[in-house]
XYZ file of C-alpha atoms in Angstrom:
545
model
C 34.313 29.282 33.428
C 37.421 32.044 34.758
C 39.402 29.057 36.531
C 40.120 27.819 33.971
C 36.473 26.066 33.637
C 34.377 23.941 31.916
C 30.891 25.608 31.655
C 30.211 26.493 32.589
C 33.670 28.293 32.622
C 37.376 29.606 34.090
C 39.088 26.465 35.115
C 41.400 25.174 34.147
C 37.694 23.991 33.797
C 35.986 25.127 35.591
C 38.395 27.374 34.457
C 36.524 30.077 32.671
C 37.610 33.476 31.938
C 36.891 36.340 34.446
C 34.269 38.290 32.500
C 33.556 35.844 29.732
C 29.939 34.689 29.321
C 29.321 31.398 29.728
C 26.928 30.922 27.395
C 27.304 31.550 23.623
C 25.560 34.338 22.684
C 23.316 34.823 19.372
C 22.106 36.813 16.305
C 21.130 36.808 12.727
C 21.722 39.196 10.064
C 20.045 42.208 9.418
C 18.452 40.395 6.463
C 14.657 38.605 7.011
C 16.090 36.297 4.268
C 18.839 35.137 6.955
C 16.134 34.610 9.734
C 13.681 32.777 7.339
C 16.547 30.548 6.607
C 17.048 30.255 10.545
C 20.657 31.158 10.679
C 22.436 33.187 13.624
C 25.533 34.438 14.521
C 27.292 33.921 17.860
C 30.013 35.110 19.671
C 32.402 33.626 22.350
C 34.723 35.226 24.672
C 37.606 32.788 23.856
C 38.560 30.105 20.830
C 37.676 26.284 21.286
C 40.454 24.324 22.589
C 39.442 20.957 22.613
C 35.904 18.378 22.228
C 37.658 16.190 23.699
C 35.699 14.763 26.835
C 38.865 13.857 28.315
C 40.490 17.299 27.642
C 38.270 19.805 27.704
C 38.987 22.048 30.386
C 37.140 25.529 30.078
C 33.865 27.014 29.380
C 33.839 27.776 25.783
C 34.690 23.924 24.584
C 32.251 22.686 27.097
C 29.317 25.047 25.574
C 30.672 23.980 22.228
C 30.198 20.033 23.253
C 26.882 20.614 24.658
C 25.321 21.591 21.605
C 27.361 18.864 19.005
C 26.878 16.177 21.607
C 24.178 14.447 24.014
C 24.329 12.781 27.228
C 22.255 10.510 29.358
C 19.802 14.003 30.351
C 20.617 17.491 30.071
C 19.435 20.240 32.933
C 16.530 21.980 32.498
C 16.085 26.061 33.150
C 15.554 25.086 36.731
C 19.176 22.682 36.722
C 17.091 19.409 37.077
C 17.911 16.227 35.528
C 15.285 15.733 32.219
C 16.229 12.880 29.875
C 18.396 13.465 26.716
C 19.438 9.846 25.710
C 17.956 8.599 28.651
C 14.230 6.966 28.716
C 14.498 4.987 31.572
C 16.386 5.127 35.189
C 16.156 2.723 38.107
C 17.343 3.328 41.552
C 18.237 0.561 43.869
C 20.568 -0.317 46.643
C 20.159 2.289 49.007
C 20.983 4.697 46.287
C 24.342 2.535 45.209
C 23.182 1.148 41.653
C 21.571 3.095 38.573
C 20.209 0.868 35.901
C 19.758 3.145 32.819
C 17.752 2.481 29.326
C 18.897 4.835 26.682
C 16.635 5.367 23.585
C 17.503 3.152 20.583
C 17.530 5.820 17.682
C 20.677 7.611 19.111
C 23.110 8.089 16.135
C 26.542 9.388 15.590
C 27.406 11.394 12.435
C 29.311 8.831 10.916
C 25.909 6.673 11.063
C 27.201 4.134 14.110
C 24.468 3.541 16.817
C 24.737 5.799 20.252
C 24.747 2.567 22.432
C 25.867 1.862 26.142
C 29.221 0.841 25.275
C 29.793 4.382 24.267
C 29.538 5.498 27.862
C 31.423 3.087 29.221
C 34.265 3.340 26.680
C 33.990 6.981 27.192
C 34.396 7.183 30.938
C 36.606 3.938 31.324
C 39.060 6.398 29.048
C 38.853 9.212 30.652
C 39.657 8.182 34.328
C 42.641 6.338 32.814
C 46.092 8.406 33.683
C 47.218 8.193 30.285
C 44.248 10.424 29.164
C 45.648 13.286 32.323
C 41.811 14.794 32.142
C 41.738 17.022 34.852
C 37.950 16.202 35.827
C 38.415 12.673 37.047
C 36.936 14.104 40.249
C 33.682 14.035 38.740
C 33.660 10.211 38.334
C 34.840 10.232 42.920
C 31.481 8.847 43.145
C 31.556 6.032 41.160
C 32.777 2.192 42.098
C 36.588 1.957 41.532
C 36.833 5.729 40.117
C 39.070 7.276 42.297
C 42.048 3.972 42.098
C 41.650 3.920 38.247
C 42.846 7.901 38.141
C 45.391 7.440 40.282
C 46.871 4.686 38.477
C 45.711 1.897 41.235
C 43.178 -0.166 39.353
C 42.541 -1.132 35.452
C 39.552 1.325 34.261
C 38.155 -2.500 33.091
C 36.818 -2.309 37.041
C 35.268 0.779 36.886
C 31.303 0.338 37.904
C 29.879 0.889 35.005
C 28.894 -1.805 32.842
C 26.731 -2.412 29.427
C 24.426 -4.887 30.414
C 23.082 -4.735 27.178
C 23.061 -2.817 23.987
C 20.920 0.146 25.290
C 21.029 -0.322 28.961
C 23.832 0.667 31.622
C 24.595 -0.308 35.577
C 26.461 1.921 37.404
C 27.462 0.704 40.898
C 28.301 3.610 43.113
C 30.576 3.832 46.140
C 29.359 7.069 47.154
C 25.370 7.909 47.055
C 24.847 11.198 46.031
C 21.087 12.380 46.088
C 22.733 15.073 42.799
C 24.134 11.860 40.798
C 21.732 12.739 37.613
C 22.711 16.510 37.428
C 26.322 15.423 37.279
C 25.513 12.767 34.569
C 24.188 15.879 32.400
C 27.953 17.422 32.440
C 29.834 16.901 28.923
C 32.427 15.188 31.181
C 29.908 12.260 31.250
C 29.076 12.364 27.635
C 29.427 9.022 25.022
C 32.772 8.471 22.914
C 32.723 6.713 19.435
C 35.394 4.241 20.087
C 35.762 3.881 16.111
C 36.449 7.702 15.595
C 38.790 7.633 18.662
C 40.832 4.909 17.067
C 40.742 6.415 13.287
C 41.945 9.943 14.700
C 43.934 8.410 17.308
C 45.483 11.509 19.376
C 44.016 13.962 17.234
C 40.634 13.131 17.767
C 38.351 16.407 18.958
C 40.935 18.385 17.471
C 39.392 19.698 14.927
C 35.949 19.412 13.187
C 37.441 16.842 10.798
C 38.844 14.593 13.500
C 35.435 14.484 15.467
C 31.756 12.550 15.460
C 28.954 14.168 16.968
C 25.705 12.852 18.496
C 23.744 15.649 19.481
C 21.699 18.156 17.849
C 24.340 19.990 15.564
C 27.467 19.090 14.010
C 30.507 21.297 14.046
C 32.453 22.234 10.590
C 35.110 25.141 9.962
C 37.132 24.605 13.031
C 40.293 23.936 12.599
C 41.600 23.495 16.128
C 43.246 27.191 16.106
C 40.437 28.942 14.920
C 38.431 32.446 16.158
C 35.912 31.058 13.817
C 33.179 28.060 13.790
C 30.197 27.009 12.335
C 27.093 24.676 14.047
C 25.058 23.267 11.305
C 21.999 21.150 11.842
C 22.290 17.467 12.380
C 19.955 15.626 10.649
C 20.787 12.014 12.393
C 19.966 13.649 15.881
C 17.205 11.638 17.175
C 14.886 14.629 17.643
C 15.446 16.694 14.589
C 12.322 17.790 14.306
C 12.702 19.638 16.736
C 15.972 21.430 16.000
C 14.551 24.480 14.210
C 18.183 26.353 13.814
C 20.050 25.229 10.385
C 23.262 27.170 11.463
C 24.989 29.049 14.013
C 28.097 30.909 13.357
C 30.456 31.717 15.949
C 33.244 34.407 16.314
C 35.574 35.231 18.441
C 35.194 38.515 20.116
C 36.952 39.244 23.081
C 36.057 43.301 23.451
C 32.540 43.886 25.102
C 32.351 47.476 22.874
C 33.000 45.044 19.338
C 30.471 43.331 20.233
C 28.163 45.722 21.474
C 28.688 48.033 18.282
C 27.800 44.857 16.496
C 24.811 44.472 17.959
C 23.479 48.012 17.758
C 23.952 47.709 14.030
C 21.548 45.056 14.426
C 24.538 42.263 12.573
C 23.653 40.279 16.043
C 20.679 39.662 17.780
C 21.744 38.906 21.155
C 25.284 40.236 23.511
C 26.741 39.832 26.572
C 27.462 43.067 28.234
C 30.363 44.830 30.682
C 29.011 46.734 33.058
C 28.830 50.137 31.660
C 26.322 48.757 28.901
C 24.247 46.551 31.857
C 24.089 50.240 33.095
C 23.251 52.085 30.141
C 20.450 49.706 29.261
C 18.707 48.992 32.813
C 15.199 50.177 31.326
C 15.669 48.181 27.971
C 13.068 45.846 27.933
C 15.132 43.456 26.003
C 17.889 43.337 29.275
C 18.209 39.521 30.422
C 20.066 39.352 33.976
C 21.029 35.706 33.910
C 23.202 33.869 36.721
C 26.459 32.477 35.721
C 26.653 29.573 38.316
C 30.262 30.997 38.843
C 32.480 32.322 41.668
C 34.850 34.700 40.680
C 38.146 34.090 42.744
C 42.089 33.938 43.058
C 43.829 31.098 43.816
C 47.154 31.109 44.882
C 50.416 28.672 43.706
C 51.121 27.263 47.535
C 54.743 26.062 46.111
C 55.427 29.563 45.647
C 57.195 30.929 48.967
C 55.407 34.223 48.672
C 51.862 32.724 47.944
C 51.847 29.907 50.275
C 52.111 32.745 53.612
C 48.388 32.554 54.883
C 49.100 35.709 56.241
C 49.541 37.679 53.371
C 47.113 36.088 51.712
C 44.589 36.651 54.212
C 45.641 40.415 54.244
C 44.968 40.163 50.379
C 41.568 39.278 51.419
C 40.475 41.874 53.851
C 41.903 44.862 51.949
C 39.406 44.110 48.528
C 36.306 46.191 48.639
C 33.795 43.314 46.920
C 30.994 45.634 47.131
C 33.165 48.123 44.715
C 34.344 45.593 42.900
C 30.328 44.779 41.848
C 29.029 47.621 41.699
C 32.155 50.086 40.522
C 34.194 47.874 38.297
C 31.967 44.683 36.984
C 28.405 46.720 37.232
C 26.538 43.730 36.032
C 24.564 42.628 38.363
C 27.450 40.211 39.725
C 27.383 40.315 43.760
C 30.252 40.573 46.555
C 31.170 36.890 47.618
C 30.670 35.880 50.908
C 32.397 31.896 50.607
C 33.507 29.736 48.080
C 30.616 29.371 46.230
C 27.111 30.677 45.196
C 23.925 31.662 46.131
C 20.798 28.515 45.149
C 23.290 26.008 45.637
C 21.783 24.407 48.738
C 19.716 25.935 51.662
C 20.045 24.849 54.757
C 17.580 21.603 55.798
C 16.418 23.204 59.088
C 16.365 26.785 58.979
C 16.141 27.753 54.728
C 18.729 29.657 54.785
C 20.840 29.944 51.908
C 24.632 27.781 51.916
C 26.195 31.375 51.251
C 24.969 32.814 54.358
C 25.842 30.226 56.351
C 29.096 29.491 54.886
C 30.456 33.286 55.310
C 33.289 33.891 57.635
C 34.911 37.803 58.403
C 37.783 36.733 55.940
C 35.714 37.511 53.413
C 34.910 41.548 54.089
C 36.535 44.540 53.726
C 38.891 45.272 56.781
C 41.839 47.264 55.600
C 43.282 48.163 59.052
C 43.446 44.541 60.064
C 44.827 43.669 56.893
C 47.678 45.785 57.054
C 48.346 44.464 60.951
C 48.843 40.727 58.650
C 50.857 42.052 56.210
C 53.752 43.124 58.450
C 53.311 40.091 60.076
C 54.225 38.330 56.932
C 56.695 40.338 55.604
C 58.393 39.777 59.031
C 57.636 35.916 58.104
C 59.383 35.620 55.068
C 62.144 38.218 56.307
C 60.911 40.961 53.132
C 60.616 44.779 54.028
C 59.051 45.108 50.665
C 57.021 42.088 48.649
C 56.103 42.118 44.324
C 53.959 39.640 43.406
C 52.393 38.895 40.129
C 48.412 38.609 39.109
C 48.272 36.176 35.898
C 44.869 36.964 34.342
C 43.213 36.631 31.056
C 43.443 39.047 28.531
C 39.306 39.709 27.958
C 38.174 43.202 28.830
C 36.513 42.612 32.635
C 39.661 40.366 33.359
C 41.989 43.748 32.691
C 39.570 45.691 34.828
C 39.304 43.552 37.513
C 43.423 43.044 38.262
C 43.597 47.011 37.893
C 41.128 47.299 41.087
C 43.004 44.481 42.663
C 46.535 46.006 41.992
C 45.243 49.142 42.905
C 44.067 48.325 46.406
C 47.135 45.881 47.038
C 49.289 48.604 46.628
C 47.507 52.092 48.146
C 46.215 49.888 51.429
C 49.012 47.746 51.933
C 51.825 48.789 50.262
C 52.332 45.429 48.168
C 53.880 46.155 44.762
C 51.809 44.055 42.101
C 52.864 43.008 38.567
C 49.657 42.212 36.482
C 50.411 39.351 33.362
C 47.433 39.391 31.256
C 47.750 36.581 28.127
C 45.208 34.978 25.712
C 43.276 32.694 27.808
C 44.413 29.600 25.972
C 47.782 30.340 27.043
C 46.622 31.158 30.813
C 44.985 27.771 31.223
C 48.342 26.288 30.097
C 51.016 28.540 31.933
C 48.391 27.402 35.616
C 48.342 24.071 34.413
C 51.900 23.991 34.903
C 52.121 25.821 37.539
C 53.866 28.619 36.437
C 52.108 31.305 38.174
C 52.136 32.998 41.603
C 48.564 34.367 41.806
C 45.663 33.714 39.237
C 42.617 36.055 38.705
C 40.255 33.170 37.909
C 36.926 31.925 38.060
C 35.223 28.294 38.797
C 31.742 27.630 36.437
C 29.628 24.994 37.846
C 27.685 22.310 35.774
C 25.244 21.887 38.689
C 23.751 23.371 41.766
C 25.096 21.721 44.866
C 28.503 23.380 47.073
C 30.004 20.710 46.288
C 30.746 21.681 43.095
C 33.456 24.630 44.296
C 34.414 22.566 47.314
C 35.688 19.727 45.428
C 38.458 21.196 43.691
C 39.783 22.008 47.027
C 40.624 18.961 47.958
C 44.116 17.487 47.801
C 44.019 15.445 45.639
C 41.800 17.285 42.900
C 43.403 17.720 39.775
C 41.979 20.851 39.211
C 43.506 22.234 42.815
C 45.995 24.351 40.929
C 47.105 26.235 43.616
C 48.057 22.735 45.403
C 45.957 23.519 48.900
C 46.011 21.102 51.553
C 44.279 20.006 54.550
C 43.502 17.478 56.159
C 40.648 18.913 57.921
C 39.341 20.182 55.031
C 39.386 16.771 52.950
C 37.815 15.082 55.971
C 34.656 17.687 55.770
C 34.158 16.921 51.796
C 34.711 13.250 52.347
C 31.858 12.731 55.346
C 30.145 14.764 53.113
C 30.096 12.817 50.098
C 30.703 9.108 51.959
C 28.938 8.522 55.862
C 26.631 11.709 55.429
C 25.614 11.494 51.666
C 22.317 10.694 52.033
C 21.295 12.808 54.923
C 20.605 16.365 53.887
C 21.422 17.789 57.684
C 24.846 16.364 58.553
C 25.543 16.791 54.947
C 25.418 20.710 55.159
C 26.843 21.149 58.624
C 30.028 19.042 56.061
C 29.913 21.168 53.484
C 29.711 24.551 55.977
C 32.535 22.992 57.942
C 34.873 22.500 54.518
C 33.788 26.226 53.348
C 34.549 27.309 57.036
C 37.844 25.916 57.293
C 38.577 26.982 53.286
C 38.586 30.420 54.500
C 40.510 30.626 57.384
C 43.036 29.413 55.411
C 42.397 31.631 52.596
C 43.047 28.686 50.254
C 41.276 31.149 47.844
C 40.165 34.647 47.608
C 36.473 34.592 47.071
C 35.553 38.100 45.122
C 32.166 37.757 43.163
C 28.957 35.773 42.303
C 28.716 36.054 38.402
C 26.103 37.588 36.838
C 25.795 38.873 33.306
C 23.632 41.482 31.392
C 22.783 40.049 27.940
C 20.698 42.139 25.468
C 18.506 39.711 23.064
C 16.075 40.043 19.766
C 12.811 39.758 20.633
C 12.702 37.690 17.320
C 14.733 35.216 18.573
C 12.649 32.377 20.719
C 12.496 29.041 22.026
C 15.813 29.686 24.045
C 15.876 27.846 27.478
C 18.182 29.613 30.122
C 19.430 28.028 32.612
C 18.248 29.731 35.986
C 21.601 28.842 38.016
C 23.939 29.134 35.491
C 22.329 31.031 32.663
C 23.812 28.788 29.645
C 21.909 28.908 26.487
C 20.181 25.391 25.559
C 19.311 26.600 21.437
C 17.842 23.140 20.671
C 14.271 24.593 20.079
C 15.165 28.338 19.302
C 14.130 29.301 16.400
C 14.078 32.965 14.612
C 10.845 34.690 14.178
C 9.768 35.879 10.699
């Protein structure tokens, strides 16, 4: 994620870093002892920061949780809904109640039963205010959701009951035909409400202070760590299937550490920058893998500077997105056209594809007009001469990325710019409070539908860092996702309409559709890839002997 994003991600979930693969990456050592023992080594972009479902906000946790935990399904290499803990689901209502049997040989690692409670005591929890998650918006759709964040209602009312030791009822307020590919986001998974109470605020912490359900458990982390270890869980339901006894993961936030390390054959898989996608374009071992992400800056609209639409607007129309794939990221990543990516969602009546239809011109490269807007707002703000500042992470594609930014601000417009690069843990916080003016960033999405980069938009998102509003805007997203939910034409002409209006006001600067090079061992198999976001599911990978 580079907003600072969950998967998928930056967001501040959704916040994941600019650059950083959203997917862990893997190897074994040189040794055939190590793969007979079917043990790799990983790397991440970026430490974990939380397993918390309630505070995780960025990529690198997320991937973390998907792998130590389980949901009701998980998405398949095509981002459908399959079952995980799921055997069972019942639609009825006109699309407004779910009734859900989970399998009854769920476990936790401290031996407790994974039962329905555990959902509801997980979600009830996480829309409360006291927990301040930041991805209560992923719960809008539920009965009651939306009042319990915002303090209104007791998170007892939420619809979403146990009607049963292994079956849940959700009521809905808002039908959405994509309601089982957002149960599949680690936002949705189960909480132990025993471990929760034992670790009280410390629990997901650390290894120590967490229980895991899914098919490995996490030890070695100590909640400040470059370092972690995945070891097989042997209460996961479907062991047997779980081939991989351990994965070790390292922090390594330079693309030419890692590379070197994988040319020496010490791993067996890495994500690569865009002079190595390039030096390797014939290697028949190349994966080019989707990152469901939209690279982008938003901008801190209770900053004077940031909130002129003029300037940035003029921001816009002087970046050269073509370059910026093809000259500075080189792999494989495309220009944006809107807020959002290509296979989201194609249109009912003609096919075509959301980011074609979503485009507007203030999303190309017109330097002469933008110049014409920047006088116009320095005349605005009463400023012969503006500085502003890019806050950015500190990985290697982040650095190179605010370089050609700062460069074109300041040869076609004359705009002095002041990059701040930090570790990304420190990013995420410093946006979070809102101490920043502009933020190279990215948004990671759990699942392919617009709405997914629309949402946090909206006024009243929690993850709207930048503090955009419109009233226009939040009327599109809500016909969308209230009178219009369940028919697919007015639907899109909603979601167009939101993107549309999104751009005029340049509520963010859309730069690039992520895509990532990734060199892998043949030896290593059984990996599904996601198709639309290219996350690694290692459940039945396994290392060939």
């Amino acid at each position: 994620m580079s907003l600072l994003t969950k998967k998928q991600a930056l967001l501040l979930c959704g916040v994941i870093l600019v650059g950083g693969g959203i997917f862990a990456v893997t190897a074994h050592s040189k040794t055939t002892k190590s793969a007979a023992q079917q043990t790799l080594n990983l790397s991440q972009t970026a430490p974990i920061t939380s397993l918390d479902v309630a505070k995780i906000t960025d990529s690198v946790s997320s991937t973390a949780l998907s792998q130590v935990g389980e949901g009701l399904y998980r998405l398949n290499a095509k981002s459908q809904a399959e079952n995980a803990l799921a055997t069972k689901t019942t639609v009825s209502d006109r699309g407004h109640r779910y009734t859900i049997d989970l399998r009854h040989d769920g476990k936790w690692s401290n031996g407790d039963p994974v039962t329905a409670q555990d959902f509801v005591y997980s979600w009830e929890r996480t829309l409360n205010p006291q927990s301040k998650s930041e991805f209560t918006y992923q719960f809008a759709n539920i009965k009651n959701a939306t009042a319990i964040a915002a303090g209104k209602k007791s998170p007892a009312s939420l619809g979403v009951k146990a009607v049963g030791k292994y079956r849940l009822a959700i009521t809905l307020s808002q039908p959405a035909a994509y309601f089982k590919q957002m149960l599949a986001s680690t936002t949705y998974y189960p909480l132990n409400k025993k471990a929760v109470n034992k670790y009280g605020k410390q629990y997901g912490s650390s290894a120590k202070t967490t229980v895991y359900n899914g098919p490995f458990v996490l030890t070695n982390w100590t909640g400040t760590s470059d370092t972690w270890t995945l070891k097989k869980n042997a209460r996961y339901a479907n062991a047997k299937s779980v081939k991989l006894q351990q994965l070790n993961y390292k922090v390594i936030k330079s693309t030419a550490t890692a590379y070197s390390l994988y040319q020496s054959k010490r791993l067996d898989a890495v994500t690569l920058d865009g002079e190595q996608t390039t030096q390797n374009k014939n290697n028949p071992n190349l994966k080019s893998l989707s990152q469901g992400r939209i690279g982008f800056m938003q901008y801190n609209e209770k900053d004077k500077v940031a909130a002129n639409r003029d300037l940035r607007t003029a921001i816009s129309l002087v970046i050269n997105r073509q370059q910026l794939a093809t000259q500075v990221l080189k792999n494989g990543s495309l220009p944006a056209k809107t807020f959002g990516i290509k296979s989201m969602l194609k249109n009912p009546k003609t096919g075509a594809d959301f980011t074609q239809d979503a485009a507007t011109s203030t999303v190309s490269y017109q330097p002469t007009k933008a110049k014409t807007l920047y006088q116009q707002a320095l005349k605005q703000l009463g400023k012969k001469s503006l500085t502003v500042t890019i806050t950015c992470g500190d990985d290697d594609a982040s650095k190179k990325l605010s370089e050609f930014i700062q460069s074109a601000l300041s040869t076609k417009l004359g705009l002095k710019v002041t990059v701040q690069s930090m570790p990304f843990t420190s990013m995420l916080s410093n946006v979070s409070k809102g101490n920043f003016q502009i933020n190279l960033t990215s948004w990671s999405m759990d699942y392919a539908d617009p709405i997914q980069s629309l949402q946090i938009l909206e006024s009243t998102n929690n993850s709207n860092m930048g503090h955009y509003s419109s009233k226009a805007y939040d009327s599109a997203l809500a016909a969308a996702e209230g009178i219009d939910a369940l028919k697919p034409t007015a639907r899109y002409a909603d979601l167009v309409k939101a993107a549309h209006i999104a751009l005029k006001d340049q509520a963010v600067t859309p730069l690039y559709e992520g895509r990532t090079g990734v060199l892998v061992n043949p030896k290593l198999k059984g990996v599904v890839y996601n198709q639309f976001n290219g996350s690694a599911d290692y459940r039945t990978a396994s290392v060939a002997k």
